[in-house]
Coordinates of C-alpha atoms in Angstrom, one line a residue:
M763 CA 85.1 154.5 92.1
T764 CA 88.8 153.7 91.9
T765 CA 90.2 150.4 90.7
G766 CA 91.2 149.4 94.2
Q767 CA 87.7 149.9 95.5
A768 CA 86.2 148.0 92.7
R769 CA 88.5 145.1 93.4
K770 CA 87.6 145.1 97.1
I771 CA 83.9 145.1 96.3
S772 CA 84.3 142.3 93.8
K773 CA 86.3 140.3 96.3
I774 CA 83.6 140.8 99.0
C775 CA 80.9 139.7 96.5
W776 CA 82.8 136.6 95.7
V777 CA 83.3 135.7 99.4
V778 CA 79.6 136.2 100.1
A779 CA 78.6 134.2 97.0
L780 CA 81.0 131.4 98.0
G781 CA 79.7 131.5 101.5
V782 CA 76.1 131.1 100.4
V783 CA 77.0 128.2 98.0
S784 CA 79.0 126.4 100.8
V785 CA 76.0 126.3 103.2
P786 CA 74.5 123.1 101.7
F787 CA 77.9 121.4 102.1
I788 CA 78.7 122.7 105.6
F789 CA 75.3 122.5 107.2
P790 CA 75.1 118.6 107.3
F791 CA 78.5 118.5 109.0
L792 CA 77.4 121.1 111.6
W793 CA 74.2 119.2 112.2
M794 CA 76.2 116.0 112.8
L795 CA 78.4 117.7 115.3
S796 CA 75.5 119.3 117.1
S797 CA 73.5 116.1 117.2
A798 CA 76.4 114.2 118.6
F799 CA 75.8 116.1 121.9
K800 CA 72.0 115.5 122.0
N801 CA 69.9 112.6 123.2
A802 CA 67.9 110.5 120.8
N803 CA 64.6 112.3 121.4
E804 CA 66.1 115.8 120.9
I805 CA 67.6 114.8 117.5
F806 CA 64.2 114.3 116.0
G807 CA 62.5 117.0 118.1
Q808 CA 62.5 120.8 117.6
P809 CA 65.2 121.5 114.9
S810 CA 68.1 123.4 116.5
L811 CA 71.8 123.4 116.0
I812 CA 72.5 124.1 119.6
P813 CA 71.6 121.3 122.0
T814 CA 69.4 122.2 125.0
V815 CA 71.6 119.9 127.2
W816 CA 75.1 119.0 126.1
R817 CA 75.5 115.3 126.5
W818 CA 79.2 114.7 126.7
T819 CA 78.5 111.2 127.9
N820 CA 77.6 110.2 124.3
F821 CA 81.3 110.0 123.5
V822 CA 81.9 107.9 126.6
E823 CA 79.1 105.5 125.7
V824 CA 80.5 105.0 122.2
F825 CA 83.5 103.2 123.7
E826 CA 81.4 101.3 126.2
Y827 CA 78.8 100.0 123.7
Q828 CA 81.4 98.1 121.7
P829 CA 85.2 97.9 121.3
F830 CA 85.3 101.2 119.5
A831 CA 88.9 102.0 120.4
R832 CA 90.0 98.7 118.9
Q833 CA 88.0 99.3 115.8
Y834 CA 89.4 102.8 115.5
F835 CA 92.9 101.3 115.7
N836 CA 92.0 98.7 113.0
S837 CA 91.0 101.4 110.6
I838 CA 94.1 103.4 111.2
Y839 CA 96.6 100.6 110.8
I840 CA 94.8 99.0 107.8
A841 CA 94.7 102.4 106.0
L842 CA 98.4 103.0 106.8
A843 CA 99.3 99.6 105.5
V844 CA 97.3 100.0 102.3
T845 CA 98.8 103.4 101.7
G846 CA 102.4 102.3 102.2
L847 CA 102.0 99.2 100.0
T848 CA 100.2 101.2 97.3
L849 CA 102.8 103.9 97.2
F850 CA 105.6 101.3 96.8
I851 CA 104.0 99.2 94.2
S852 CA 102.3 102.0 92.2
S853 CA 105.5 104.0 92.0
L854 CA 107.5 101.0 90.9
A855 CA 104.9 100.0 88.3
G856 CA 104.3 103.6 87.2
Y857 CA 108.0 104.2 86.7
A858 CA 108.4 101.0 84.6
L859 CA 105.5 101.9 82.4
A860 CA 106.7 105.4 81.9
R861 CA 110.5 104.9 81.4
M862 CA 111.1 101.3 80.4
R863 CA 110.4 100.1 76.9
F864 CA 109.3 96.5 76.6
A865 CA 107.1 94.5 74.3
G866 CA 103.4 94.8 75.1
A867 CA 103.8 97.9 77.4
G868 CA 100.9 99.7 75.7
L869 CA 98.7 96.6 75.8
L870 CA 99.5 96.1 79.4
M871 CA 98.5 99.6 80.2
L872 CA 95.2 99.1 78.3
F873 CA 94.4 96.0 80.3
L874 CA 95.2 97.8 83.6
M875 CA 93.0 100.8 82.7
S876 CA 90.1 98.4 81.7
A877 CA 90.2 97.2 85.4
L878 CA 88.8 100.6 86.4
M879 CA 85.7 99.9 84.4
V880 CA 84.8 96.8 86.4
P881 CA 82.4 97.7 89.3
E882 CA 83.5 96.6 92.8
E883 CA 80.3 94.7 93.2
V884 CA 81.1 92.4 90.3
T885 CA 84.5 91.3 91.7
I886 CA 83.4 90.9 95.3
V887 CA 82.0 87.4 94.8
P888 CA 85.1 85.8 93.2
N889 CA 87.2 87.7 95.7
F890 CA 85.2 86.1 98.5
F891 CA 85.8 82.6 97.2
L892 CA 89.5 83.4 96.6
M893 CA 89.9 84.6 100.2
K894 CA 88.0 81.7 101.5
W895 CA 90.2 79.3 99.6
L896 CA 93.3 81.0 101.0
N897 CA 91.8 80.6 104.5
V898 CA 92.1 84.3 105.4
M899 CA 88.4 85.0 106.1
D900 CA 87.7 87.1 109.2
T901 CA 91.2 88.6 109.0
H902 CA 92.4 92.0 107.8
I903 CA 94.4 90.5 105.0
P904 CA 91.7 90.9 102.3
L905 CA 91.2 94.5 103.4
I906 CA 94.9 95.2 102.8
V907 CA 95.6 93.1 99.7
L908 CA 92.6 93.7 97.6
P909 CA 92.8 97.5 97.6
V910 CA 96.5 97.4 96.7
F911 CA 96.0 95.1 93.7
G912 CA 92.5 96.2 92.8
P913 CA 91.2 99.0 90.7
H914 CA 92.3 101.6 93.2
G915 CA 95.9 100.3 92.9
V916 CA 95.6 100.7 89.1
M917 CA 94.5 104.3 89.4
A918 CA 97.4 105.0 91.7
T919 CA 99.8 103.4 89.1
F920 CA 98.2 105.5 86.3
L921 CA 98.8 108.7 88.4
M922 CA 102.4 107.8 89.1
R923 CA 103.0 106.9 85.4
Q924 CA 101.7 110.2 84.2
Y925 CA 103.9 112.1 86.7
F926 CA 107.0 110.1 85.8
V927 CA 106.4 110.7 82.1
S928 CA 106.5 114.5 82.7
L929 CA 110.0 114.3 84.4
P930 CA 113.0 115.5 82.2
K931 CA 114.9 112.6 80.7
E932 CA 118.1 114.4 81.2
L933 CA 118.0 113.7 84.9
E934 CA 117.7 110.0 84.2
E935 CA 120.6 110.1 81.7
A936 CA 122.7 112.0 84.3
G937 CA 122.0 109.2 86.8
K938 CA 123.1 106.6 84.3
M939 CA 126.4 108.5 83.8
D940 CA 126.9 108.4 87.6
G941 CA 126.6 104.6 87.5
L942 CA 123.1 104.3 89.0
S943 CA 121.1 101.2 88.1
R944 CA 117.5 101.4 87.0
F945 CA 116.4 100.8 90.6
G946 CA 118.8 103.4 91.8
I947 CA 117.5 106.0 89.4
W948 CA 113.9 105.3 90.6
W949 CA 114.9 105.5 94.3
K950 CA 117.4 108.4 94.2
I951 CA 116.0 110.6 91.4
A952 CA 112.4 109.7 90.4
I953 CA 111.0 109.3 93.9
P954 CA 112.4 112.5 95.5
M955 CA 111.1 114.5 92.5
S956 CA 107.6 112.9 92.6
K957 CA 106.7 114.0 96.1
P958 CA 103.5 115.9 95.0
A959 CA 102.2 112.8 93.2
L960 CA 103.2 110.6 96.1
A961 CA 101.4 112.9 98.5
A962 CA 98.2 112.9 96.3
V963 CA 98.2 109.1 96.0
A964 CA 98.8 108.7 99.7
I965 CA 95.9 110.9 100.6
I966 CA 93.5 109.4 98.1
T967 CA 94.5 105.9 99.1
F968 CA 94.1 106.6 102.8
L969 CA 90.7 108.0 102.3
F970 CA 89.7 105.1 100.1
S971 CA 90.8 102.5 102.7
W972 CA 89.3 104.5 105.6
N973 CA 85.9 104.5 104.0
L974 CA 85.7 100.9 102.9
F975 CA 82.4 99.3 103.9
L976 CA 81.5 96.5 101.5
E977 CA 84.8 94.5 101.9
P978 CA 84.7 94.6 105.8
L979 CA 81.0 93.6 105.6
V980 CA 81.9 90.6 103.5
F981 CA 85.2 89.4 105.0
L982 CA 84.8 90.2 108.7
S983 CA 82.5 88.6 111.3
S984 CA 84.3 89.3 114.6
L985 CA 83.3 92.5 116.4
E986 CA 86.8 93.3 117.6
K987 CA 88.1 93.1 114.0
F988 CA 85.5 95.5 112.6
T989 CA 86.7 98.7 111.0
L990 CA 85.0 102.1 111.6
P991 CA 82.5 102.1 108.7
L992 CA 81.2 98.7 109.7
A993 CA 81.3 99.6 113.4
L994 CA 79.2 102.7 112.8
S995 CA 76.3 100.6 111.5
N996 CA 76.5 98.5 114.7
F997 CA 75.2 101.1 117.1
T998 CA 71.7 99.7 117.3
D999 CA 69.2 98.7 120.0
P1000 CA 68.1 95.1 120.6
Y1001 CA 65.4 95.5 118.0
G1002 CA 67.8 96.7 115.3
A1003 CA 66.8 100.4 115.4
P1004 CA 69.7 102.8 115.1
L1005 CA 70.9 104.6 118.2
W1006 CA 71.3 107.9 116.5
H1007 CA 73.0 109.8 119.3
L1008 CA 75.7 107.2 119.5
Q1009 CA 76.1 106.8 115.7
L1010 CA 76.5 110.5 115.3
A1011 CA 79.0 110.8 118.1
A1012 CA 81.0 107.9 116.7
T1013 CA 80.8 109.4 113.2
S1014 CA 82.1 112.7 114.5
L1015 CA 85.1 110.9 115.9
A1016 CA 85.7 108.9 112.7
V1017 CA 85.7 112.0 110.6
V1018 CA 88.5 113.7 112.4
P1019 CA 91.5 112.0 110.8
I1020 CA 90.3 112.2 107.2
L1021 CA 89.3 115.8 107.7
I1022 CA 92.7 116.8 109.0
V1023 CA 94.5 114.9 106.2
Y1024 CA 92.4 116.4 103.5
L1025 CA 92.5 120.0 104.7
I1026 CA 96.3 119.8 105.0
A1027 CA 97.0 118.4 101.6
Q1028 CA 94.0 119.0 99.3
R1029 CA 96.2 121.0 96.9
Q1030 CA 98.3 118.0 96.1
I1031 CA 95.2 116.1 95.0
I1032 CA 94.1 118.8 92.6
E1033 CA 97.7 119.2 91.2
S1034 CA 98.1 115.5 90.7
F1035 CA 94.8 115.1 88.7
A1036 CA 95.6 118.2 86.7
M1037 CA 99.0 116.8 85.8
S1038 CA 97.7 113.4 84.9
G1039 CA 96.4 114.8 81.6
V1040 CA 99.3 117.0 80.7
K1041 CA 101.6 114.5 79.0
G1042 CA 101.8 110.8 78.1

């Protein structure tokens, strides 16, 4: 057997092995898509990935049962707002912690990192009273502000700091010689060179905001202001039993944006986490 043949056989074996290992991860997704086209009785009937009757009307009923289009829009614009603000604030804070020397910088970073150890359930009660005191209950403001300045914002700041630490200092010195201010160096040198980290933070933040459930459950009460995770749990009959065919159809629609985003840029996520432990 030649070396080339051995490599082909080895490659085929790896593909087959990875295919077998991926079945437990792919099967639930395929079952969800298949069940989205079934009626409620068939979902719990004879197991089958192929519906006996394809009920395309499930996807129509999703929008008729509640204002699903509005709820879809709510999730999109909230996720985009959270992502944009997180990128701006975390890149500024990360650059300051990486490049600016000031008293207490290490202690500040320690306090910020300690915020990652506090469970979300611990802070939800004081955040509730804070938002109630600010009179922003039943609005989308808490869903935008809290993720930006909460533990997730701290994680984004840490990722950006680690990336900025790895950038060559000579570029910053060249910018100073050209007359750039500290803000100018951040905007014209650091930001263009940190696109992989920015892309990773953007993807992680978008997914985090898109999947939020506890905060919308606590801060929202109007049906038209619901986000998708909260709306999905609202497909129930008058007795509170889940309407599984509608829930699965709505879930299939809700998965589309995050699936596209992740498949396009999953490499940036891996590279960013790998680089976060390289230096600094």
